[in-house]
Coordinates of C-alpha atoms in Angstrom, one line a residue:
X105 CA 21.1 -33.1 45.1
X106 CA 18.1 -31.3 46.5
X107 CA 19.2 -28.0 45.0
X108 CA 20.2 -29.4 41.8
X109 CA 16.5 -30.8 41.1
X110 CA 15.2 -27.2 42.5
X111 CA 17.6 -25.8 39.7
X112 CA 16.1 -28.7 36.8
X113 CA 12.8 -27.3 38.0
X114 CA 13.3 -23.9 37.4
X115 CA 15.4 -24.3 34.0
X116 CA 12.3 -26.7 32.9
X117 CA 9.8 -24.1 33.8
X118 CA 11.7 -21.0 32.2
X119 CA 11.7 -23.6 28.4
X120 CA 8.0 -24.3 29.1
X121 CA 7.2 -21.2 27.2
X122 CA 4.0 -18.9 27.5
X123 CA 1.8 -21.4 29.5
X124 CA 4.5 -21.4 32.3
X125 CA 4.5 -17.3 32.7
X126 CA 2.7 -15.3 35.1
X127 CA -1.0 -14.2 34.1
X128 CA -1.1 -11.2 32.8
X129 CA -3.4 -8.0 34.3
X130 CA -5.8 -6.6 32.0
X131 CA -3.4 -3.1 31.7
X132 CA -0.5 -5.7 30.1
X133 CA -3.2 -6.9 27.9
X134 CA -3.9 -3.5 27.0
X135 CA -0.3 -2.0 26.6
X136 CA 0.5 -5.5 24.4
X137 CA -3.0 -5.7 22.4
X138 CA -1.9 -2.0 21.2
X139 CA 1.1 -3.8 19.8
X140 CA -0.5 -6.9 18.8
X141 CA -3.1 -5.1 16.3
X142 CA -0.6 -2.7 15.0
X143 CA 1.6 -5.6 14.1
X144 CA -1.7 -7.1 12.4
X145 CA -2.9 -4.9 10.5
X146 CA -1.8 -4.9 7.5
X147 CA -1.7 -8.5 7.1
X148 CA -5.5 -8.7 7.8
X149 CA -5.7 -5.7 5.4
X150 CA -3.9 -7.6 2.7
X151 CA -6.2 -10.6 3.2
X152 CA -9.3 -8.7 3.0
X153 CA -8.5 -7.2 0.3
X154 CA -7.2 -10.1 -1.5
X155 CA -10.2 -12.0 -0.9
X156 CA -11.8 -9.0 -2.7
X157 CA -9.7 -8.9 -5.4
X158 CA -9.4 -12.8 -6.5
X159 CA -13.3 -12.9 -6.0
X160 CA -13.7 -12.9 -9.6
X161 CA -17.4 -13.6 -10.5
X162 CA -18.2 -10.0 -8.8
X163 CA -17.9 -7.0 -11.2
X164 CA -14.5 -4.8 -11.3
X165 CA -11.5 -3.8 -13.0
X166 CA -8.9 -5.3 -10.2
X167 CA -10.2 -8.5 -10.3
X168 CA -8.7 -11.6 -11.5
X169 CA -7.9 -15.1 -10.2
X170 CA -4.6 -16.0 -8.3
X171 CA -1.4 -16.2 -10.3
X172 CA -3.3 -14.3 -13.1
X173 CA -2.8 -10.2 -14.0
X174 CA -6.0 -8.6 -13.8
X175 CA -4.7 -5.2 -16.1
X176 CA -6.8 -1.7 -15.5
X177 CA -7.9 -0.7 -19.3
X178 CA -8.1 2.9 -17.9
X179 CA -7.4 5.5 -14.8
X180 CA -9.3 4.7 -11.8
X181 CA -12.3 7.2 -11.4
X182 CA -14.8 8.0 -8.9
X183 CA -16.5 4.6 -8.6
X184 CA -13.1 2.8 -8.0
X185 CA -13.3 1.8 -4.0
X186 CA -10.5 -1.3 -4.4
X187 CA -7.4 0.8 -2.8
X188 CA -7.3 3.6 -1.3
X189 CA -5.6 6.9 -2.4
X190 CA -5.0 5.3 -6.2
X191 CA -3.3 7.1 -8.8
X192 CA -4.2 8.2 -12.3
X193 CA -0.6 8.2 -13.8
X194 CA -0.4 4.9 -14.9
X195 CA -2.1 1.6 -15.8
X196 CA -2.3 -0.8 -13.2
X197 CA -1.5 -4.5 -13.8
X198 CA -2.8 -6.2 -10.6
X199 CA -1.8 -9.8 -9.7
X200 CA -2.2 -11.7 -6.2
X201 CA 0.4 -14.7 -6.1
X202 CA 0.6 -18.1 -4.3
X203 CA 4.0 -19.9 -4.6
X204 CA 3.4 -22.1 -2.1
X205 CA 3.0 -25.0 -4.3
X206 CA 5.5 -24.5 -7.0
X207 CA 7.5 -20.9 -7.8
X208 CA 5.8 -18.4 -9.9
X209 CA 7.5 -17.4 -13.5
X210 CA 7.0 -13.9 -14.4
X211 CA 7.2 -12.3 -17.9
X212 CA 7.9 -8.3 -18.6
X213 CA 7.7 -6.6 -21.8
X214 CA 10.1 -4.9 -23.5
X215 CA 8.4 -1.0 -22.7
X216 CA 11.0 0.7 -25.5
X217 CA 12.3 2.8 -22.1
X218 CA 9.0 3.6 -20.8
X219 CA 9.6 3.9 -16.9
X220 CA 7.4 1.2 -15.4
X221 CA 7.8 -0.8 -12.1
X222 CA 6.5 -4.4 -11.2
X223 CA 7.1 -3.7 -7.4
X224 CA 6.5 -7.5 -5.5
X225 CA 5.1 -7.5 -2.0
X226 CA 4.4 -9.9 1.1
X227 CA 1.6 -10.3 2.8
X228 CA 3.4 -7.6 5.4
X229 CA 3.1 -5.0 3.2
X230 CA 6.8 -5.3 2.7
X231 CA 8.1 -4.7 -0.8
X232 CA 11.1 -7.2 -1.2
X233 CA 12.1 -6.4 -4.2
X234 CA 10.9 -4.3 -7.4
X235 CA 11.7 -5.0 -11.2
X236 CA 11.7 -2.4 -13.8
X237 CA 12.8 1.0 -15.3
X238 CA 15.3 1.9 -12.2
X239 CA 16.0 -2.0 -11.2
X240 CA 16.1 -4.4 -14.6
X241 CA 15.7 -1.6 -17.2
X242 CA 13.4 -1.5 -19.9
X243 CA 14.0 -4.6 -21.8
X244 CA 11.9 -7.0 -20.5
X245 CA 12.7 -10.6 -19.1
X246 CA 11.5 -13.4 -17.1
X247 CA 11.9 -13.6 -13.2
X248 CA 10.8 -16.7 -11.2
X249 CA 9.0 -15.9 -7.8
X250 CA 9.4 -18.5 -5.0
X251 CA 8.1 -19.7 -1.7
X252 CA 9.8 -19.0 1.2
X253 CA 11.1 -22.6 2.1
X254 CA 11.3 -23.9 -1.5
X255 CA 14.4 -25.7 -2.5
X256 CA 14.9 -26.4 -5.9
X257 CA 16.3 -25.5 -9.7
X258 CA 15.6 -22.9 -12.0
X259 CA 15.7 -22.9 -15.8
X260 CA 19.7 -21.6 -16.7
X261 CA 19.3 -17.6 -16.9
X262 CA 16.6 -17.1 -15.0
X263 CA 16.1 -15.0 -11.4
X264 CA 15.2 -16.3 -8.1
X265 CA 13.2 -13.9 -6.3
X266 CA 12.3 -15.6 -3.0
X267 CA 8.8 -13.9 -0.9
X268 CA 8.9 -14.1 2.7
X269 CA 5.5 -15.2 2.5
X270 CA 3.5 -17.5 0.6
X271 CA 1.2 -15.0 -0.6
X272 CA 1.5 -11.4 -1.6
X273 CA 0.7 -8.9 -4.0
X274 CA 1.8 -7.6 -7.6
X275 CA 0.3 -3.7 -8.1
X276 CA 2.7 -2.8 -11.6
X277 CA 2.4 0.3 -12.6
X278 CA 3.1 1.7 -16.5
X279 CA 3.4 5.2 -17.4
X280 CA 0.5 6.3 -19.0
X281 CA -0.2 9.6 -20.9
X282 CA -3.3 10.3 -21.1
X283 CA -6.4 8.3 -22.6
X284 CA -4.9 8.9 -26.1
X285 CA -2.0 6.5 -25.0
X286 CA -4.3 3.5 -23.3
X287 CA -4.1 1.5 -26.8
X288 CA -0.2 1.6 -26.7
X289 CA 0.1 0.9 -22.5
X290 CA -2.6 -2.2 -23.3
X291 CA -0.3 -4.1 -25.7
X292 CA 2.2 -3.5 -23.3
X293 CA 0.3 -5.1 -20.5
X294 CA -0.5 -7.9 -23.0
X295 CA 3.6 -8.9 -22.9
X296 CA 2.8 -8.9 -18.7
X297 CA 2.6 -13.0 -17.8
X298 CA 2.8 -14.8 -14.9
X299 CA 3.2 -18.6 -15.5
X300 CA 3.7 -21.8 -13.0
X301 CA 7.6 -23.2 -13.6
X302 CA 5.5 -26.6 -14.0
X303 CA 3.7 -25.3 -17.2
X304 CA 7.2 -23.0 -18.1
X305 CA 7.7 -23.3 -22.0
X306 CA 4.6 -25.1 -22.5
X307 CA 1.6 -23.7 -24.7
X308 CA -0.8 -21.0 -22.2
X309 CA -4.1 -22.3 -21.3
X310 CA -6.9 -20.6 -20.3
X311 CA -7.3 -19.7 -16.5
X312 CA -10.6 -21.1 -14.7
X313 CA -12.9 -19.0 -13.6
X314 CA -13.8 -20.0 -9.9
X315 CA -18.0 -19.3 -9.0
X316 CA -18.4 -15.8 -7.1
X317 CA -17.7 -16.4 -3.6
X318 CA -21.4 -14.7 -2.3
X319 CA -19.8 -14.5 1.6
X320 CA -17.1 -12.0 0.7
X321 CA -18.4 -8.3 0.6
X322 CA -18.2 -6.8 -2.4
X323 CA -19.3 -3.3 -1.9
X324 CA -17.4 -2.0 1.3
X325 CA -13.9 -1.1 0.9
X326 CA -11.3 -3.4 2.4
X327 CA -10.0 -0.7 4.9
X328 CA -14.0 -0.2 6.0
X329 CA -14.3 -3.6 6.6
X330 CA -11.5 -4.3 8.6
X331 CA -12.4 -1.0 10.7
X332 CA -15.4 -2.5 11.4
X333 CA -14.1 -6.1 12.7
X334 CA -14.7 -6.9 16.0
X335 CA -11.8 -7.6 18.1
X336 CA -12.5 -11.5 18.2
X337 CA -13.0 -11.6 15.0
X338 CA -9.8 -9.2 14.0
X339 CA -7.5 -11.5 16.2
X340 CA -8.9 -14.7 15.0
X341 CA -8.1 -14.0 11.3
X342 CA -4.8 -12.8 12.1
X343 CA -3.6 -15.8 14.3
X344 CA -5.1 -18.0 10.9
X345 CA -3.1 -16.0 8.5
X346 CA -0.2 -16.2 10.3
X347 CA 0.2 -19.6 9.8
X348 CA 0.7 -19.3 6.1
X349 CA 2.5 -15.8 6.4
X350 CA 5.6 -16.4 8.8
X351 CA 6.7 -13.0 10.9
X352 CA 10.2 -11.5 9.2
X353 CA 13.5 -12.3 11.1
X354 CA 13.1 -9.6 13.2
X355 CA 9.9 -9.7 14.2
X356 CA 10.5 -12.0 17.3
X357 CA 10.2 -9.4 19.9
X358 CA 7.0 -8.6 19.0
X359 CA 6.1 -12.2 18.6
X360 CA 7.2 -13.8 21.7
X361 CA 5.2 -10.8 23.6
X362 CA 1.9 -11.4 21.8
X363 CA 2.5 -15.0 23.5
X364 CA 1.8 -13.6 27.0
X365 CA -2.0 -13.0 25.4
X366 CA -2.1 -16.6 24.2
X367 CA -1.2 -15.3 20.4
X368 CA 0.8 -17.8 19.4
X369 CA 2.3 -18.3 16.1
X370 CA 1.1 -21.2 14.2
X371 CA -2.3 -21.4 16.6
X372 CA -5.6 -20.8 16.3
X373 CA -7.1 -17.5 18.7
X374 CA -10.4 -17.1 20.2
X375 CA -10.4 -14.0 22.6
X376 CA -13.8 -15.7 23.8
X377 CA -11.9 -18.6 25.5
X378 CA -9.0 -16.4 26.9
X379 CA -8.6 -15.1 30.1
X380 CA -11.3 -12.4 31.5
X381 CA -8.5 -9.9 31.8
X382 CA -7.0 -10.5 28.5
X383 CA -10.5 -10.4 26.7
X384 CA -10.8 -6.8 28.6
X385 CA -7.5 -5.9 27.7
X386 CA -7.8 -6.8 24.0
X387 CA -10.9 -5.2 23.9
X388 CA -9.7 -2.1 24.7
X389 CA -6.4 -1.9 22.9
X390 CA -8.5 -3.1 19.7
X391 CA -10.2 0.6 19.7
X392 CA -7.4 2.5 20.5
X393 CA -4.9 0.9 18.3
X394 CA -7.2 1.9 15.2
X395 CA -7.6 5.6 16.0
X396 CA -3.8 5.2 16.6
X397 CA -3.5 4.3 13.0
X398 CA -6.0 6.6 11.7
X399 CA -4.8 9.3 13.5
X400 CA -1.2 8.9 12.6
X401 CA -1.2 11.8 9.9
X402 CA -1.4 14.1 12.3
X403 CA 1.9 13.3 14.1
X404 CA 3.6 13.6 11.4
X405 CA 6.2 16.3 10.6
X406 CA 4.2 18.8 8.2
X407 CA 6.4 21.8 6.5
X408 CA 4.4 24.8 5.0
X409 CA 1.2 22.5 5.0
X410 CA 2.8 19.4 3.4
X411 CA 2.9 16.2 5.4
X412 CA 6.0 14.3 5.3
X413 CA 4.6 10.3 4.7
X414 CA 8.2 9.5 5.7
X415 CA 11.5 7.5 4.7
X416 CA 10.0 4.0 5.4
X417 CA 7.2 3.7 2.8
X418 CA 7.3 0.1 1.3
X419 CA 10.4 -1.1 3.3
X420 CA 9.0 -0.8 7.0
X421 CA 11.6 -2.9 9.2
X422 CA 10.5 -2.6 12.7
X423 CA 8.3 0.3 12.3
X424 CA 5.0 -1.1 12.8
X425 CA 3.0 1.7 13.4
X426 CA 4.3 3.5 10.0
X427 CA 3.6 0.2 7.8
X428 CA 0.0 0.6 9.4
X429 CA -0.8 3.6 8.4
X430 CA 0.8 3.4 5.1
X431 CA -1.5 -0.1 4.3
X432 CA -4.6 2.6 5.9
X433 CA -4.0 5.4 4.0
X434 CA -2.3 4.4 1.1
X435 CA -1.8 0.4 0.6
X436 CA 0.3 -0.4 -2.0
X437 CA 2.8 2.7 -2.1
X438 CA 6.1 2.0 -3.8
X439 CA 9.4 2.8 -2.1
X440 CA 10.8 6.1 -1.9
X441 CA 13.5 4.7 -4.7
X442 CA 10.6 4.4 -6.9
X443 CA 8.0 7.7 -5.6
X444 CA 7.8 10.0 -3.1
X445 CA 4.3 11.2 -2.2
X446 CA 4.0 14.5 -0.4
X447 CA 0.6 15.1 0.7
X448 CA -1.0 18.2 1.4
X449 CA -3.0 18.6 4.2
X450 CA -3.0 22.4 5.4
X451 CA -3.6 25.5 3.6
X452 CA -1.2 28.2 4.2
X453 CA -3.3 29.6 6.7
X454 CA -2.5 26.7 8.7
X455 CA -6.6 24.8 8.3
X456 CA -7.4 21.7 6.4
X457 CA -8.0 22.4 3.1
X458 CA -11.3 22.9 1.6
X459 CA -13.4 23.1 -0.9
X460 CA -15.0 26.2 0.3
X461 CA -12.0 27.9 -0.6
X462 CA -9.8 28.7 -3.9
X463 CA -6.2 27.8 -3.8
X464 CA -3.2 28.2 -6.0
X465 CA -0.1 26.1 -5.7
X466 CA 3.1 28.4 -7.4
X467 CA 5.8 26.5 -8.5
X468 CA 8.9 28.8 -9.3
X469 CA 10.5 27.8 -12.0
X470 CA 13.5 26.2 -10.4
X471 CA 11.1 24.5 -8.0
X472 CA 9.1 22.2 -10.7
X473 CA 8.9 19.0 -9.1
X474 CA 12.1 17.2 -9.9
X475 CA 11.7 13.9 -11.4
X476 CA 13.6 11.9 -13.7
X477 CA 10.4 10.3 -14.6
X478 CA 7.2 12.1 -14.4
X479 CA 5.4 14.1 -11.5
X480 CA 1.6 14.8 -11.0
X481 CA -1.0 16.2 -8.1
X482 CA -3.7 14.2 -7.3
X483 CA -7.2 15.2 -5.2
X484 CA -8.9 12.9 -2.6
X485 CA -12.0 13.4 -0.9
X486 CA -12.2 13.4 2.9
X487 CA -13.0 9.2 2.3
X488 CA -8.8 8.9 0.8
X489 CA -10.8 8.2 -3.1
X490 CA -11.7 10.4 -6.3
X491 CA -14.7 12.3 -6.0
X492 CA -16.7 12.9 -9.4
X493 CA -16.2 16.3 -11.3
X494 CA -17.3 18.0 -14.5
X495 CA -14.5 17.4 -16.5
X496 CA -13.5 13.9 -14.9
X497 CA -10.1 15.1 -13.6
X498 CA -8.3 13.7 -10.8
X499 CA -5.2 14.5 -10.7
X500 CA -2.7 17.3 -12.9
X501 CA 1.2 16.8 -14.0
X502 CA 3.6 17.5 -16.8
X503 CA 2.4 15.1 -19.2
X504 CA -0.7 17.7 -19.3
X505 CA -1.2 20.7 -21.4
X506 CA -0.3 22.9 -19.0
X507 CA -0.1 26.7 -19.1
X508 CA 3.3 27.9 -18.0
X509 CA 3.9 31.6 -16.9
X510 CA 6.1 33.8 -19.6
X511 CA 9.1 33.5 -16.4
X512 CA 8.9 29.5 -16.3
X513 CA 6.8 29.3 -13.2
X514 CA 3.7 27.4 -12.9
X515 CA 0.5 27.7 -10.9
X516 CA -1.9 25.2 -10.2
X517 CA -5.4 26.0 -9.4
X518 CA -7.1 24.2 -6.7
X519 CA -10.7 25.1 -6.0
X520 CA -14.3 23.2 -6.3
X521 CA -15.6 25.8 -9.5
X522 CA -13.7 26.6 -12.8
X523 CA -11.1 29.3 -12.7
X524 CA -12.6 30.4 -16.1
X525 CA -11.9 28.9 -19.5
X526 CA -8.4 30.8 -19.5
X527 CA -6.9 29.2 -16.3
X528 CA -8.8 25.8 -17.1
X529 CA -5.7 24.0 -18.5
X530 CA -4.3 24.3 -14.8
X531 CA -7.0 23.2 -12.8
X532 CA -7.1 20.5 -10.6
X533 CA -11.2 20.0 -9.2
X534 CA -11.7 19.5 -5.7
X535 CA -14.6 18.3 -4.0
X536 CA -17.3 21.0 -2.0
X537 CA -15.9 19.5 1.1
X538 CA -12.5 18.8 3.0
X539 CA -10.1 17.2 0.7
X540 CA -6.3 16.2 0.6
X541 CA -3.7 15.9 -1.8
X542 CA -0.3 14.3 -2.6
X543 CA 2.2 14.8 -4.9
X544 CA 3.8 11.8 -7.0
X545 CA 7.6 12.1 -8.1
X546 CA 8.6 9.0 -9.9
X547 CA 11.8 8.3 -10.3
X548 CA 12.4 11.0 -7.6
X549 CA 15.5 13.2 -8.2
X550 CA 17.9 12.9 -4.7
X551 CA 16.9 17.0 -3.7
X552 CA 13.9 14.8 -3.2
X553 CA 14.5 12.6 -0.4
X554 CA 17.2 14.5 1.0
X555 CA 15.1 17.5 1.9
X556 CA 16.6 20.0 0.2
X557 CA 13.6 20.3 -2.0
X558 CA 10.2 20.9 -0.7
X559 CA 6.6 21.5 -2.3
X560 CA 5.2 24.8 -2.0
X561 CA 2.5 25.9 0.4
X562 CA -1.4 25.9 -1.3
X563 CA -2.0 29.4 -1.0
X564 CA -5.7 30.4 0.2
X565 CA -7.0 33.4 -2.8
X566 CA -9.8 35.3 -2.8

């Protein structure tokens, strides 16, 4: 009998969970904070930049109300600070959901076979699903989002498209050729609706316009201002969030370690109340685990000065630390289904490129970027945004005038100073300083992904 009760007692300690295990030392604290804020990041991104983005009464061009489209009227420029690394290929039709209350119904155009994509997000970063040119086709429809946990019917014909998460984020995209064709991608945004089922087939009403919240930060980019959070504050938001933003299926592992710290899912967090070691531990792994992120670029593979981004982009599984840097360097990236995005980051001499020097990217003429859509080069300062130019260009692709040469090859020039009115037609601006670059393919051809097809090196020229 005695042995059995010892056997009760152990079996009833092991189910008591993480208040039952051994305390950890301020090194575990460390080696599972480095985890713990990888594995956050991007949801506290999202939120921060959500509560950006939905804070309407401020001034921008991303900004709309929840369950409402907030539609860019033209390319991003130099003053746009929303999202990092943006593009200036298409229109952007911007929408941050809540089904928690009731699905989401969502309306697309007919676009007359104009590629777009509506990709859908969760509050991960993940993109569960994307509708559109390569995925629905061009002819329009409706789609009805829903909650993770909701149980219930749908009009006859129409698709359930269930988020992991309560929240997330709509970022569509619509090819756009230039500023002579805003008027035509405007009318197509205007067939772009997102309607509660509860109000489905009833007349549109207008969408309140909540005050300005005048505690949100309106100025400093999201991915500033969660750089700058301090580690009680970083951990205390993400143990709120994810109470509304469940972990996916296979997150567990990660999960039931953050537990040891006193993370626990569904539970508040205050590192100020924790253990002395853990607060030490935390501390420390909070630093580290962000120059971890930041610094990920440069362990990736790079092949004659191009940086691989990598096979995972918008569909992460368990690759934390590759979802991170994606939501820091380039948050709302579509899968590689949708666009790849090469990026350069070395000269052919092997340094960071610069706008000291002149470049010219060759493109033979059975190496044009293969793309069943469209392809362009865009320019980022050292800051991952536009930087203002004389001629307002930020990035270069085939739906520009380009100048071929008389073999079929083209070449791009990449330098801080004109070419001269003869090469102008060709030139993409950069910035005085140290810069970056990435390619978009949309719609990428397979020699694409499959690495049999690789950009160019940017060749330094006198």
């Amino acid at each position: 009998m005695t042995r059995l009760l010892a056997l009760l007692a152990m079996f009833a300690a092991f189910l008591s969970g993480p208040a039952a295990a051994q305390p950890v030392t301020e090194e575990e604290a460390y080696a599972i904070g480095i985890e713990a804020y990888t594995y956050a990041y991007p949801l506290v991104l999202m939120e921060t930049t959500r509560r950006v983005a939905t804070n309407v009464g401020a001034p921008g061009r991303m900004r709309s109300p929840v369950n409402s489209f907030a539609n860019m009227k033209t390319y991003p420029d130099a003053s746009f600070k929303d999202v990092v690394r943006p593009n200036a290929d298409t229109l952007y039709s911007s929408m941050w959901f809540d089904v928690g209350k009731e699905p989401l119904v969502l309306t697309l155009p007919n676009t007359q076979g104009r590629y777009h994509v509506i990709p859908l997000m969760d509050m991960w970063t993940d993109v569960f699903a994307t509708l559109g040119t390569r995925t629905t086709g061009n002819d329009g429809g409706t789609a009805a989002i829903v909650g993770p946990h909701w149980q219930g019917t749908l009009p006859a014909g129409m698709r359930l498209i269930r988020s992991p998460t309560d929240m997330g984020w709509i970022i569509g995209r619509i090819q756009t050729n230039g500023a002579a064709d805003y008027a035509h991608v405007h009318g197509l945004q205007a067939g772009l609706k997102a309607t509660p089922l509860s109000r489905w087939g009833k007349p549109e009403v207008a969408v309140a316009m909540p005050a300005p919240d005048a505690s949100i930060d309106m100025k400093t980019p999201p991915v500033q201002q969660v750089a700058a959070l301090a580690p009680q504050a970083f951990f205390a938001s993400f143990a709120e969030l994810m109470k509304r933003n469940p972990p996916h299926a296979s997150d567990y592992a990660i999960v039931l370690r953050m537990e040891r710290l006193g993370i626990v899912q569904g539970q508040g967090f205050d590192l100020s109340k924790a253990d002395p070691a853990v607060q030490r531990g935390l501390t420390r792994a909070a630093t580290d685990a962000y120059q971890r992120i930041v610094t990920r670029r440069k362990a990736l593979p790079v092949r004659g000065g191009w940086g691989a981004i990598g096979s995972t982009v918008g569909v992460y599984g368990n690759d934390y630390l590759a979802r991170a840097f994606i939501g820091f360097a380039g948050l709302g990236a579509l899968p590689p289904e949708e666009a790849v995005y090469p990026m350069a980051v070395l000269g052919d001499d092997g340094k960071p490129l610069t706008g000291a020097s002149n470049y010219v990217l060759h493109f033979d003429k059975d190496q044009i970027p293969p793309a069943d859509a469209f392809w362009s080069l865009t320019m980022y300062g050292e800051d991952q945004f536009f930087v203002a130019n004389p001629i307002n260009r930020f990035a270069i692709g085939d739906r520009d005038k380009l100048r071929f040469n008389p073999d079929g090859s083209l070449d791009l020039y990449i330098q801080n100073l004109s070419p001269g009115a003869d090469k102008e037609a060709n030139w993409l601006p950069a910035p005085a300083g140290v810069f970056t670059m990435n390619l978009r393919l949309y719609l990428p051809q397979r020699r694409a992904t499959d690495g049999s097809w690789a950009p160019p090196p940017v060749k330094q020229v006198p």
